[in-house]
Amino acid sequence: MSSYPIEVINQALHAHDPDCAYWLERVNALLRDPANCLHRKALEHTRKYLEEAPGRVDAPRGHPPGDDCQ
């Protein structure tokens, strides 16, 4: 078994804002490869984390609709 998916997940979870897109690309590539089925759940969680990273350039700004800050 290759440790590459684990290394990508580790690096992705420690990525800073400008690097999120790079690691998201790597994670998506691993998800497309059937050889990584044992790591699918961890890769999916990592992808979600990267997609929701607050510093991403294309991340939504401000409060979500209906969010009460009182």
mmCIF file with all atom_site columns, N, CA and C in Angstrom:
data_model
loop_
_atom_site.group_PDB
_atom_site.id
_atom_site.type_symbol
_atom_site.label_atom_id
_atom_site.label_alt_id
_atom_site.label_comp_id
_atom_site.label_asym_id
_atom_site.label_entity_id
_atom_site.label_seq_id
_atom_site.pdbx_PDB_ins_code
_atom_site.Cartn_x
_atom_site.Cartn_y
_atom_site.Cartn_z
_atom_site.occupancy
_atom_site.B_iso_or_equiv
_atom_site.pdbx_formal_charge
_atom_site.auth_seq_id
_atom_site.auth_comp_id
_atom_site.auth_asym_id
_atom_site.auth_atom_id
_atom_site.pdbx_PDB_model_num
ATOM 1   N N  . MET A 1 1  ? 0.834   -1.168 0.000  1.00 0.00 ? 1  MET A N  1
ATOM 2   C CA . MET A 1 1  ? 0.000   0.000  0.000  1.00 0.00 ? 1  MET A CA 1
ATOM 3   C C  . MET A 1 1  ? 0.887   1.242  0.000  1.00 0.00 ? 1  MET A C  1
ATOM 4   N N  . SER A 1 2  ? 0.502   2.179  -0.792 1.00 0.00 ? 2  SER A N  1
ATOM 5   C CA . SER A 1 2  ? 1.270   3.418  -0.912 1.00 0.00 ? 2  SER A CA 1
ATOM 6   C C  . SER A 1 2  ? 0.895   4.387  0.208  1.00 0.00 ? 2  SER A C  1
ATOM 7   N N  . SER A 1 3  ? 1.871   5.110  0.688  1.00 0.00 ? 3  SER A N  1
ATOM 8   C CA . SER A 1 3  ? 1.601   6.115  1.714  1.00 0.00 ? 3  SER A CA 1
ATOM 9   C C  . SER A 1 3  ? 1.328   7.481  1.071  1.00 0.00 ? 3  SER A C  1
ATOM 10  N N  . TYR A 1 4  ? 1.354   7.556  -0.252 1.00 0.00 ? 4  TYR A N  1
ATOM 11  C CA . TYR A 1 4  ? 1.153   8.825  -0.944 1.00 0.00 ? 4  TYR A CA 1
ATOM 12  C C  . TYR A 1 4  ? -0.178  9.490  -0.573 1.00 0.00 ? 4  TYR A C  1
ATOM 13  N N  . PRO A 1 5  ? -1.318  8.775  -0.571 1.00 0.00 ? 5  PRO A N  1
ATOM 14  C CA . PRO A 1 5  ? -2.570  9.439  -0.191 1.00 0.00 ? 5  PRO A CA 1
ATOM 15  C C  . PRO A 1 5  ? -2.513  10.030 1.222  1.00 0.00 ? 5  PRO A C  1
ATOM 16  N N  . ILE A 1 6  ? -1.881  9.329  2.126  1.00 0.00 ? 6  ILE A N  1
ATOM 17  C CA . ILE A 1 6  ? -1.776  9.812  3.502  1.00 0.00 ? 6  ILE A CA 1
ATOM 18  C C  . ILE A 1 6  ? -0.915  11.069 3.548  1.00 0.00 ? 6  ILE A C  1
ATOM 19  N N  . GLU A 1 7  ? 0.156   11.085 2.792  1.00 0.00 ? 7  GLU A N  1
ATOM 20  C CA . GLU A 1 7  ? 1.018   12.266 2.741  1.00 0.00 ? 7  GLU A CA 1
ATOM 21  C C  . GLU A 1 7  ? 0.278   13.466 2.159  1.00 0.00 ? 7  GLU A C  1
ATOM 22  N N  . VAL A 1 8  ? -0.510  13.233 1.102  1.00 0.00 ? 8  VAL A N  1
ATOM 23  C CA . VAL A 1 8  ? -1.276  14.320 0.481  1.00 0.00 ? 8  VAL A CA 1
ATOM 24  C C  . VAL A 1 8  ? -2.304  14.857 1.473  1.00 0.00 ? 8  VAL A C  1
ATOM 25  N N  . ILE A 1 9  ? -3.009  13.964 2.166  1.00 0.00 ? 9  ILE A N  1
ATOM 26  C CA . ILE A 1 9  ? -4.003  14.391 3.154  1.00 0.00 ? 9  ILE A CA 1
ATOM 27  C C  . ILE A 1 9  ? -3.329  15.223 4.235  1.00 0.00 ? 9  ILE A C  1
ATOM 28  N N  . ASN A 1 10 ? -2.206  14.751 4.748  1.00 0.00 ? 10 ASN A N  1
ATOM 29  C CA . ASN A 1 10 ? -1.485  15.473 5.796  1.00 0.00 ? 10 ASN A CA 1
ATOM 30  C C  . ASN A 1 10 ? -1.070  16.864 5.318  1.00 0.00 ? 10 ASN A C  1
ATOM 31  N N  . GLN A 1 11 ? -0.471  16.940 4.155  1.00 0.00 ? 11 GLN A N  1
ATOM 32  C CA . GLN A 1 11 ? -0.031  18.235 3.626  1.00 0.00 ? 11 GLN A CA 1
ATOM 33  C C  . GLN A 1 11 ? -1.224  19.156 3.355  1.00 0.00 ? 11 GLN A C  1
ATOM 34  N N  . ALA A 1 12 ? -2.303  18.584 2.836  1.00 0.00 ? 12 ALA A N  1
ATOM 35  C CA . ALA A 1 12 ? -3.492  19.386 2.518  1.00 0.00 ? 12 ALA A CA 1
ATOM 36  C C  . ALA A 1 12 ? -4.101  19.985 3.775  1.00 0.00 ? 12 ALA A C  1
ATOM 37  N N  . LEU A 1 13 ? -4.143  19.218 4.849  1.00 0.00 ? 13 LEU A N  1
ATOM 38  C CA . LEU A 1 13 ? -4.738  19.708 6.088  1.00 0.00 ? 13 LEU A CA 1
ATOM 39  C C  . LEU A 1 13 ? -3.868  20.760 6.768  1.00 0.00 ? 13 LEU A C  1
ATOM 40  N N  . HIS A 1 14 ? -2.609  20.821 6.390  1.00 0.00 ? 14 HIS A N  1
ATOM 41  C CA . HIS A 1 14 ? -1.706  21.833 6.935  1.00 0.00 ? 14 HIS A CA 1
ATOM 42  C C  . HIS A 1 14 ? -1.454  22.972 5.949  1.00 0.00 ? 14 HIS A C  1
ATOM 43  N N  . ALA A 1 15 ? -2.167  22.969 4.830  1.00 0.00 ? 15 ALA A N  1
ATOM 44  C CA . ALA A 1 15 ? -1.954  23.977 3.791  1.00 0.00 ? 15 ALA A CA 1
ATOM 45  C C  . ALA A 1 15 ? -2.429  25.341 4.247  1.00 0.00 ? 15 ALA A C  1
ATOM 46  N N  . HIS A 1 16 ? -1.724  26.353 3.792  1.00 0.00 ? 16 HIS A N  1
ATOM 47  C CA . HIS A 1 16 ? -2.131  27.725 4.026  1.00 0.00 ? 16 HIS A CA 1
ATOM 48  C C  . HIS A 1 16 ? -2.955  28.185 2.839  1.00 0.00 ? 16 HIS A C  1
ATOM 49  N N  . ASP A 1 17 ? -3.632  29.288 2.983  1.00 0.00 ? 17 ASP A N  1
ATOM 50  C CA . ASP A 1 17 ? -4.608  29.762 2.012  1.00 0.00 ? 17 ASP A CA 1
ATOM 51  C C  . ASP A 1 17 ? -4.174  29.688 0.552  1.00 0.00 ? 17 ASP A C  1
ATOM 52  N N  . PRO A 1 18 ? -3.011  30.208 0.177  1.00 0.00 ? 18 PRO A N  1
ATOM 53  C CA . PRO A 1 18 ? -2.662  30.189 -1.247 1.00 0.00 ? 18 PRO A CA 1
ATOM 54  C C  . PRO A 1 18 ? -2.433  28.788 -1.799 1.00 0.00 ? 18 PRO A C  1
ATOM 55  N N  . ASP A 1 19 ? -2.172  27.818 -0.935 1.00 0.00 ? 19 ASP A N  1
ATOM 56  C CA . ASP A 1 19 ? -1.872  26.462 -1.379 1.00 0.00 ? 19 ASP A CA 1
ATOM 57  C C  . ASP A 1 19 ? -3.095  25.551 -1.449 1.00 0.00 ? 19 ASP A C  1
ATOM 58  N N  . CYS A 1 20 ? -4.236  26.016 -0.974 1.00 0.00 ? 20 CYS A N  1
ATOM 59  C CA . CYS A 1 20 ? -5.427  25.163 -0.921 1.00 0.00 ? 20 CYS A CA 1
ATOM 60  C C  . CYS A 1 20 ? -5.830  24.637 -2.296 1.00 0.00 ? 20 CYS A C  1
ATOM 61  N N  . ALA A 1 21 ? -5.780  25.474 -3.302 1.00 0.00 ? 21 ALA A N  1
ATOM 62  C CA . ALA A 1 21 ? -6.180  25.052 -4.651 1.00 0.00 ? 21 ALA A CA 1
ATOM 63  C C  . ALA A 1 21 ? -5.269  23.945 -5.164 1.00 0.00 ? 21 ALA A C  1
ATOM 64  N N  . TYR A 1 22 ? -3.977  24.061 -4.897 1.00 0.00 ? 22 TYR A N  1
ATOM 65  C CA . TYR A 1 22 ? -3.019  23.036 -5.319 1.00 0.00 ? 22 TYR A CA 1
ATOM 66  C C  . TYR A 1 22 ? -3.357  21.689 -4.672 1.00 0.00 ? 22 TYR A C  1
ATOM 67  N N  . TRP A 1 23 ? -3.577  21.703 -3.363 1.00 0.00 ? 23 TRP A N  1
ATOM 68  C CA . TRP A 1 23 ? -3.851  20.449 -2.650 1.00 0.00 ? 23 TRP A CA 1
ATOM 69  C C  . TRP A 1 23 ? -5.224  19.902 -2.999 1.00 0.00 ? 23 TRP A C  1
ATOM 70  N N  . LEU A 1 24 ? -6.181  20.771 -3.274 1.00 0.00 ? 24 LEU A N  1
ATOM 71  C CA . LEU A 1 24 ? -7.501  20.315 -3.703 1.00 0.00 ? 24 LEU A CA 1
ATOM 72  C C  . LEU A 1 24 ? -7.392  19.561 -5.023 1.00 0.00 ? 24 LEU A C  1
ATOM 73  N N  . GLU A 1 25 ? -6.558  20.049 -5.911 1.00 0.00 ? 25 GLU A N  1
ATOM 74  C CA . GLU A 1 25 ? -6.323  19.363 -7.183 1.00 0.00 ? 25 GLU A CA 1
ATOM 75  C C  . GLU A 1 25 ? -5.725  17.971 -6.949 1.00 0.00 ? 25 GLU A C  1
ATOM 76  N N  . ARG A 1 26 ? -4.759  17.874 -6.046 1.00 0.00 ? 26 ARG A N  1
ATOM 77  C CA . ARG A 1 26 ? -4.131  16.587 -5.727 1.00 0.00 ? 26 ARG A CA 1
ATOM 78  C C  . ARG A 1 26 ? -5.147  15.619 -5.116 1.00 0.00 ? 26 ARG A C  1
ATOM 79  N N  . VAL A 1 27 ? -5.959  16.120 -4.190 1.00 0.00 ? 27 VAL A N  1
ATOM 80  C CA . VAL A 1 27 ? -6.973  15.281 -3.527 1.00 0.00 ? 27 VAL A CA 1
ATOM 81  C C  . VAL A 1 27 ? -7.991  14.786 -4.547 1.00 0.00 ? 27 VAL A C  1
ATOM 82  N N  . ASN A 1 28 ? -8.446  15.657 -5.431 1.00 0.00 ? 28 ASN A N  1
ATOM 83  C CA . ASN A 1 28 ? -9.415  15.247 -6.452 1.00 0.00 ? 28 ASN A CA 1
ATOM 84  C C  . ASN A 1 28 ? -8.830  14.183 -7.378 1.00 0.00 ? 28 ASN A C  1
ATOM 85  N N  . ALA A 1 29 ? -7.561  14.311 -7.712 1.00 0.00 ? 29 ALA A N  1
ATOM 86  C CA . ALA A 1 29 ? -6.904  13.305 -8.558 1.00 0.00 ? 29 ALA A CA 1
ATOM 87  C C  . ALA A 1 29 ? -6.872  11.953 -7.842 1.00 0.00 ? 29 ALA A C  1
ATOM 88  N N  . LEU A 1 30 ? -6.584  11.958 -6.554 1.00 0.00 ? 30 LEU A N  1
ATOM 89  C CA . LEU A 1 30 ? -6.573  10.711 -5.790 1.00 0.00 ? 30 LEU A CA 1
ATOM 90  C C  . LEU A 1 30 ? -7.972  10.102 -5.695 1.00 0.00 ? 30 LEU A C  1
ATOM 91  N N  . LEU A 1 31 ? -8.989  10.938 -5.576 1.00 0.00 ? 31 LEU A N  1
ATOM 92  C CA . LEU A 1 31 ? -10.361 10.431 -5.509 1.00 0.00 ? 31 LEU A CA 1
ATOM 93  C C  . LEU A 1 31 ? -10.795 9.786  -6.819 1.00 0.00 ? 31 LEU A C  1
ATOM 94  N N  . ARG A 1 32 ? -10.251 10.244 -7.932 1.00 0.00 ? 32 ARG A N  1
ATOM 95  C CA . ARG A 1 32 ? -10.593 9.652  -9.236 1.00 0.00 ? 32 ARG A CA 1
ATOM 96  C C  . ARG A 1 32 ? -9.901  8.311  -9.460 1.00 0.00 ? 32 ARG A C  1
ATOM 97  N N  . ASP A 1 33 ? -8.882  8.011  -8.679 1.00 0.00 ? 33 ASP A N  1
ATOM 98  C CA . ASP A 1 33 ? -8.113  6.778  -8.851 1.00 0.00 ? 33 ASP A CA 1
ATOM 99  C C  . ASP A 1 33 ? -8.702  5.678  -7.971 1.00 0.00 ? 33 ASP A C  1
ATOM 100 N N  . PRO A 1 34 ? -9.233  4.604  -8.582 1.00 0.00 ? 34 PRO A N  1
ATOM 101 C CA . PRO A 1 34 ? -9.847  3.520  -7.801 1.00 0.00 ? 34 PRO A CA 1
ATOM 102 C C  . PRO A 1 34 ? -8.865  2.831  -6.836 1.00 0.00 ? 34 PRO A C  1
ATOM 103 N N  . ALA A 1 35 ? -7.588  2.962  -7.066 1.00 0.00 ? 35 ALA A N  1
ATOM 104 C CA . ALA A 1 35 ? -6.593  2.328  -6.196 1.00 0.00 ? 35 ALA A CA 1
ATOM 105 C C  . ALA A 1 35 ? -6.596  2.935  -4.797 1.00 0.00 ? 35 ALA A C  1
ATOM 106 N N  . ASN A 1 36 ? -7.223  4.098  -4.641 1.00 0.00 ? 36 ASN A N  1
ATOM 107 C CA . ASN A 1 36 ? -7.233  4.773  -3.345 1.00 0.00 ? 36 ASN A CA 1
ATOM 108 C C  . ASN A 1 36 ? -8.550  4.580  -2.598 1.00 0.00 ? 36 ASN A C  1
ATOM 109 N N  . CYS A 1 37 ? -9.271  3.506  -2.904 1.00 0.00 ? 37 CYS A N  1
ATOM 110 C CA . CYS A 1 37 ? -10.586 3.292  -2.295 1.00 0.00 ? 37 CYS A CA 1
ATOM 111 C C  . CYS A 1 37 ? -10.514 3.171  -0.772 1.00 0.00 ? 37 CYS A C  1
ATOM 112 N N  . LEU A 1 38 ? -9.405  2.691  -0.240 1.00 0.00 ? 38 LEU A N  1
ATOM 113 C CA . LEU A 1 38 ? -9.286  2.563  1.209  1.00 0.00 ? 38 LEU A CA 1
ATOM 114 C C  . LEU A 1 38 ? -9.191  3.928  1.898  1.00 0.00 ? 38 LEU A C  1
ATOM 115 N N  . HIS A 1 39 ? -8.829  4.942  1.143  1.00 0.00 ? 39 HIS A N  1
ATOM 116 C CA . HIS A 1 39 ? -8.660  6.279  1.700  1.00 0.00 ? 39 HIS A CA 1
ATOM 117 C C  . HIS A 1 39 ? -9.788  7.223  1.286  1.00 0.00 ? 39 HIS A C  1
ATOM 118 N N  . ARG A 1 40 ? -10.818 6.699  0.633  1.00 0.00 ? 40 ARG A N  1
ATOM 119 C CA . ARG A 1 40 ? -11.876 7.530  0.059  1.00 0.00 ? 40 ARG A CA 1
ATOM 120 C C  . ARG A 1 40 ? -12.513 8.456  1.091  1.00 0.00 ? 40 ARG A C  1
ATOM 121 N N  . LYS A 1 41 ? -12.903 7.940  2.236  1.00 0.00 ? 41 LYS A N  1
ATOM 122 C CA . LYS A 1 41 ? -13.591 8.762  3.231  1.00 0.00 ? 41 LYS A CA 1
ATOM 123 C C  . LYS A 1 41 ? -12.695 9.908  3.718  1.00 0.00 ? 41 LYS A C  1
ATOM 124 N N  . ALA A 1 42 ? -11.446 9.601  4.011  1.00 0.00 ? 42 ALA A N  1
ATOM 125 C CA . ALA A 1 42 ? -10.515 10.633 4.467  1.00 0.00 ? 42 ALA A CA 1
ATOM 126 C C  . ALA A 1 42 ? -10.278 11.662 3.364  1.00 0.00 ? 42 ALA A C  1
ATOM 127 N N  . LEU A 1 43 ? -10.173 11.203 2.121  1.00 0.00 ? 43 LEU A N  1
ATOM 128 C CA . LEU A 1 43 ? -9.977  12.122 1.006  1.00 0.00 ? 43 LEU A CA 1
ATOM 129 C C  . LEU A 1 43 ? -11.197 13.020 0.805  1.00 0.00 ? 43 LEU A C  1
ATOM 130 N N  . GLU A 1 44 ? -12.390 12.459 0.961  1.00 0.00 ? 44 GLU A N  1
ATOM 131 C CA . GLU A 1 44 ? -13.608 13.259 0.813  1.00 0.00 ? 44 GLU A CA 1
ATOM 132 C C  . GLU A 1 44 ? -13.702 14.325 1.905  1.00 0.00 ? 44 GLU A C  1
ATOM 133 N N  . HIS A 1 45 ? -13.345 13.966 3.128  1.00 0.00 ? 45 HIS A N  1
ATOM 134 C CA . HIS A 1 45 ? -13.354 14.948 4.216  1.00 0.00 ? 45 HIS A CA 1
ATOM 135 C C  . HIS A 1 45 ? -12.303 16.033 3.970  1.00 0.00 ? 45 HIS A C  1
ATOM 136 N N  . THR A 1 46 ? -11.161 15.631 3.458  1.00 0.00 ? 46 THR A N  1
ATOM 137 C CA . THR A 1 46 ? -10.104 16.597 3.167  1.00 0.00 ? 46 THR A CA 1
ATOM 138 C C  . THR A 1 46 ? -10.549 17.536 2.053  1.00 0.00 ? 46 THR A C  1
ATOM 139 N N  . ARG A 1 47 ? -11.198 16.988 1.033  1.00 0.00 ? 47 ARG A N  1
ATOM 140 C CA . ARG A 1 47 ? -11.705 17.826 -0.062 1.00 0.00 ? 47 ARG A CA 1
ATOM 141 C C  . ARG A 1 47 ? -12.701 18.849 0.472  1.00 0.00 ? 47 ARG A C  1
ATOM 142 N N  . LYS A 1 48 ? -13.610 18.404 1.329  1.00 0.00 ? 48 LYS A N  1
ATOM 143 C CA . LYS A 1 48 ? -14.599 19.326 1.894  1.00 0.00 ? 48 LYS A CA 1
ATOM 144 C C  . LYS A 1 48 ? -13.906 20.421 2.704  1.00 0.00 ? 48 LYS A C  1
ATOM 145 N N  . TYR A 1 49 ? -12.901 20.042 3.487  1.00 0.00 ? 49 TYR A N  1
ATOM 146 C CA . TYR A 1 49 ? -12.148 21.022 4.275  1.00 0.00 ? 49 TYR A CA 1
ATOM 147 C C  . TYR A 1 49 ? -11.509 22.069 3.362  1.00 0.00 ? 49 TYR A C  1
ATOM 148 N N  . LEU A 1 50 ? -10.876 21.614 2.291  1.00 0.00 ? 50 LEU A N  1
ATOM 149 C CA . LEU A 1 50 ? -10.207 22.535 1.378  1.00 0.00 ? 50 LEU A CA 1
ATOM 150 C C  . LEU A 1 50 ? -11.200 23.421 0.638  1.00 0.00 ? 50 LEU A C  1
ATOM 151 N N  . GLU A 1 51 ? -12.350 22.866 0.282  1.00 0.00 ? 51 GLU A N  1
ATOM 152 C CA . GLU A 1 51 ? -13.364 23.657 -0.421 1.00 0.00 ? 51 GLU A CA 1
ATOM 153 C C  . GLU A 1 51 ? -13.955 24.741 0.476  1.00 0.00 ? 51 GLU A C  1
ATOM 154 N N  . GLU A 1 52 ? -13.962 24.489 1.772  1.00 0.00 ? 52 GLU A N  1
ATOM 155 C CA . GLU A 1 52 ? -14.551 25.444 2.707  1.00 0.00 ? 52 GLU A CA 1
ATOM 156 C C  . GLU A 1 52 ? -13.507 26.292 3.431  1.00 0.00 ? 52 GLU A C  1
ATOM 157 N N  . ALA A 1 53 ? -12.257 26.175 3.037  1.00 0.00 ? 53 ALA A N  1
ATOM 158 C CA . ALA A 1 53 ? -11.196 26.940 3.695  1.00 0.00 ? 53 ALA A CA 1
ATOM 159 C C  . ALA A 1 53 ? -11.515 28.426 3.620  1.00 0.00 ? 53 ALA A C  1
ATOM 160 N N  . PRO A 1 54 ? -11.505 29.115 4.754  1.00 0.00 ? 54 PRO A N  1
ATOM 161 C CA . PRO A 1 54 ? -11.929 30.514 4.778  1.00 0.00 ? 54 PRO A CA 1
ATOM 162 C C  . PRO A 1 54 ? -11.068 31.467 3.957  1.00 0.00 ? 54 PRO A C  1
ATOM 163 N N  . GLY A 1 55 ? -9.818  31.149 3.726  1.00 0.00 ? 55 GLY A N  1
ATOM 164 C CA . GLY A 1 55 ? -8.940  32.054 3.007  1.00 0.00 ? 55 GLY A CA 1
ATOM 165 C C  . GLY A 1 55 ? -8.905  31.836 1.511  1.00 0.00 ? 55 GLY A C  1
ATOM 166 N N  . ARG A 1 56 ? -9.663  30.883 1.003  1.00 0.00 ? 56 ARG A N  1
ATOM 167 C CA . ARG A 1 56 ? -9.654  30.642 -0.440 1.00 0.00 ? 56 ARG A CA 1
ATOM 168 C C  . ARG A 1 56 ? -10.141 31.854 -1.185 1.00 0.00 ? 56 ARG A C  1
ATOM 169 N N  . VAL A 1 57 ? -9.561  32.089 -2.337 1.00 0.00 ? 57 VAL A N  1
ATOM 170 C CA . VAL A 1 57 ? -9.892  33.262 -3.150 1.00 0.00 ? 57 VAL A CA 1
ATOM 171 C C  . VAL A 1 57 ? -11.363 33.245 -3.547 1.00 0.00 ? 57 VAL A C  1
ATOM 172 N N  . ASP A 1 58 ? -11.910 32.066 -3.886 1.00 0.00 ? 58 ASP A N  1
ATOM 173 C CA . ASP A 1 58 ? -13.288 31.992 -4.343 1.00 0.00 ? 58 ASP A CA 1
ATOM 174 C C  . ASP A 1 58 ? -14.257 31.615 -3.223 1.00 0.00 ? 58 ASP A C  1
ATOM 175 N N  . ALA A 1 59 ? -13.801 31.648 -1.975 1.00 0.00 ? 59 ALA A N  1
ATOM 176 C CA . ALA A 1 59 ? -14.673 31.324 -0.843 1.00 0.00 ? 59 ALA A CA 1
ATOM 177 C C  . ALA A 1 59 ? -15.684 32.442 -0.642 1.00 0.00 ? 59 ALA A C  1
ATOM 178 N N  . PRO A 1 60 ? -16.899 32.081 -0.252 1.00 0.00 ? 60 PRO A N  1
ATOM 179 C CA . PRO A 1 60 ? -17.900 33.108 0.003  1.00 0.00 ? 60 PRO A CA 1
ATOM 180 C C  . PRO A 1 60 ? -17.492 33.996 1.177  1.00 0.00 ? 60 PRO A C  1
ATOM 181 N N  . ARG A 1 61 ? -17.854 35.244 1.114  1.00 0.00 ? 61 ARG A N  1
ATOM 182 C CA . ARG A 1 61 ? -17.501 36.201 2.165  1.00 0.00 ? 61 ARG A CA 1
ATOM 183 C C  . ARG A 1 61 ? -18.744 36.567 2.967  1.00 0.00 ? 61 ARG A C  1
ATOM 184 N N  . GLY A 1 62 ? -18.557 37.032 4.174  1.00 0.00 ? 62 GLY A N  1
ATOM 185 C CA . GLY A 1 62 ? -19.653 37.518 4.999  1.00 0.00 ? 62 GLY A CA 1
ATOM 186 C C  . GLY A 1 62 ? -20.384 36.375 5.690  1.00 0.00 ? 62 GLY A C  1
ATOM 187 N N  . HIS A 1 63 ? -21.523 36.732 6.244  1.00 0.00 ? 63 HIS A N  1
ATOM 188 C CA . HIS A 1 63 ? -22.335 35.756 6.977  1.00 0.00 ? 63 HIS A CA 1
ATOM 189 C C  . HIS A 1 63 ? -23.254 35.011 6.013  1.00 0.00 ? 63 HIS A C  1
ATOM 190 N N  . PRO A 1 64 ? -23.525 33.760 6.307  1.00 0.00 ? 64 PRO A N  1
ATOM 191 C CA . PRO A 1 64 ? -24.494 33.043 5.487  1.00 0.00 ? 64 PRO A CA 1
ATOM 192 C C  . PRO A 1 64 ? -25.889 33.649 5.677  1.00 0.00 ? 64 PRO A C  1
ATOM 193 N N  . PRO A 1 65 ? -26.763 33.541 4.704  1.00 0.00 ? 65 PRO A N  1
ATOM 194 C CA . PRO A 1 65 ? -28.107 34.100 4.832  1.00 0.00 ? 65 PRO A CA 1
ATOM 195 C C  . PRO A 1 65 ? -28.810 33.499 6.057  1.00 0.00 ? 65 PRO A C  1
ATOM 196 N N  . GLY A 1 66 ? -29.474 34.353 6.803  1.00 0.00 ? 66 GLY A N  1
ATOM 197 C CA . GLY A 1 66 ? -30.226 33.884 7.953  1.00 0.00 ? 66 GLY A CA 1
ATOM 198 C C  . GLY A 1 66 ? -29.389 33.617 9.188  1.00 0.00 ? 66 GLY A C  1
ATOM 199 N N  . ASP A 1 67 ? -28.123 33.951 9.157  1.00 0.00 ? 67 ASP A N  1
ATOM 200 C CA . ASP A 1 67 ? -27.241 33.705 10.300 1.00 0.00 ? 67 ASP A CA 1
ATOM 201 C C  . ASP A 1 67 ? -27.382 34.862 11.285 1.00 0.00 ? 67 ASP A C  1
ATOM 202 N N  . ASP A 1 68 ? -27.934 34.564 12.454 1.00 0.00 ? 68 ASP A N  1
ATOM 203 C CA . ASP A 1 68 ? -28.111 35.598 13.478 1.00 0.00 ? 68 ASP A CA 1
ATOM 204 C C  . ASP A 1 68 ? -26.882 35.620 14.378 1.00 0.00 ? 68 ASP A C  1
ATOM 205 N N  . CYS A 1 69 ? -26.273 36.767 14.489 1.00 0.00 ? 69 CYS A N  1
ATOM 206 C CA . CYS A 1 69 ? -25.060 36.911 15.299 1.00 0.00 ? 69 CYS A CA 1
ATOM 207 C C  . CYS A 1 69 ? -25.371 37.555 16.642 1.00 0.00 ? 69 CYS A C  1
ATOM 208 N N  . GLN A 1 70 ? -26.578 37.469 17.102 1.00 0.00 ? 70 GLN A N  1
ATOM 209 C CA . GLN A 1 70 ? -26.963 38.132 18.345 1.00 0.00 ? 70 GLN A CA 1
ATOM 210 C C  . GLN A 1 70 ? -26.601 37.324 19.548 1.00 0.00 ? 70 GLN A C  1
#
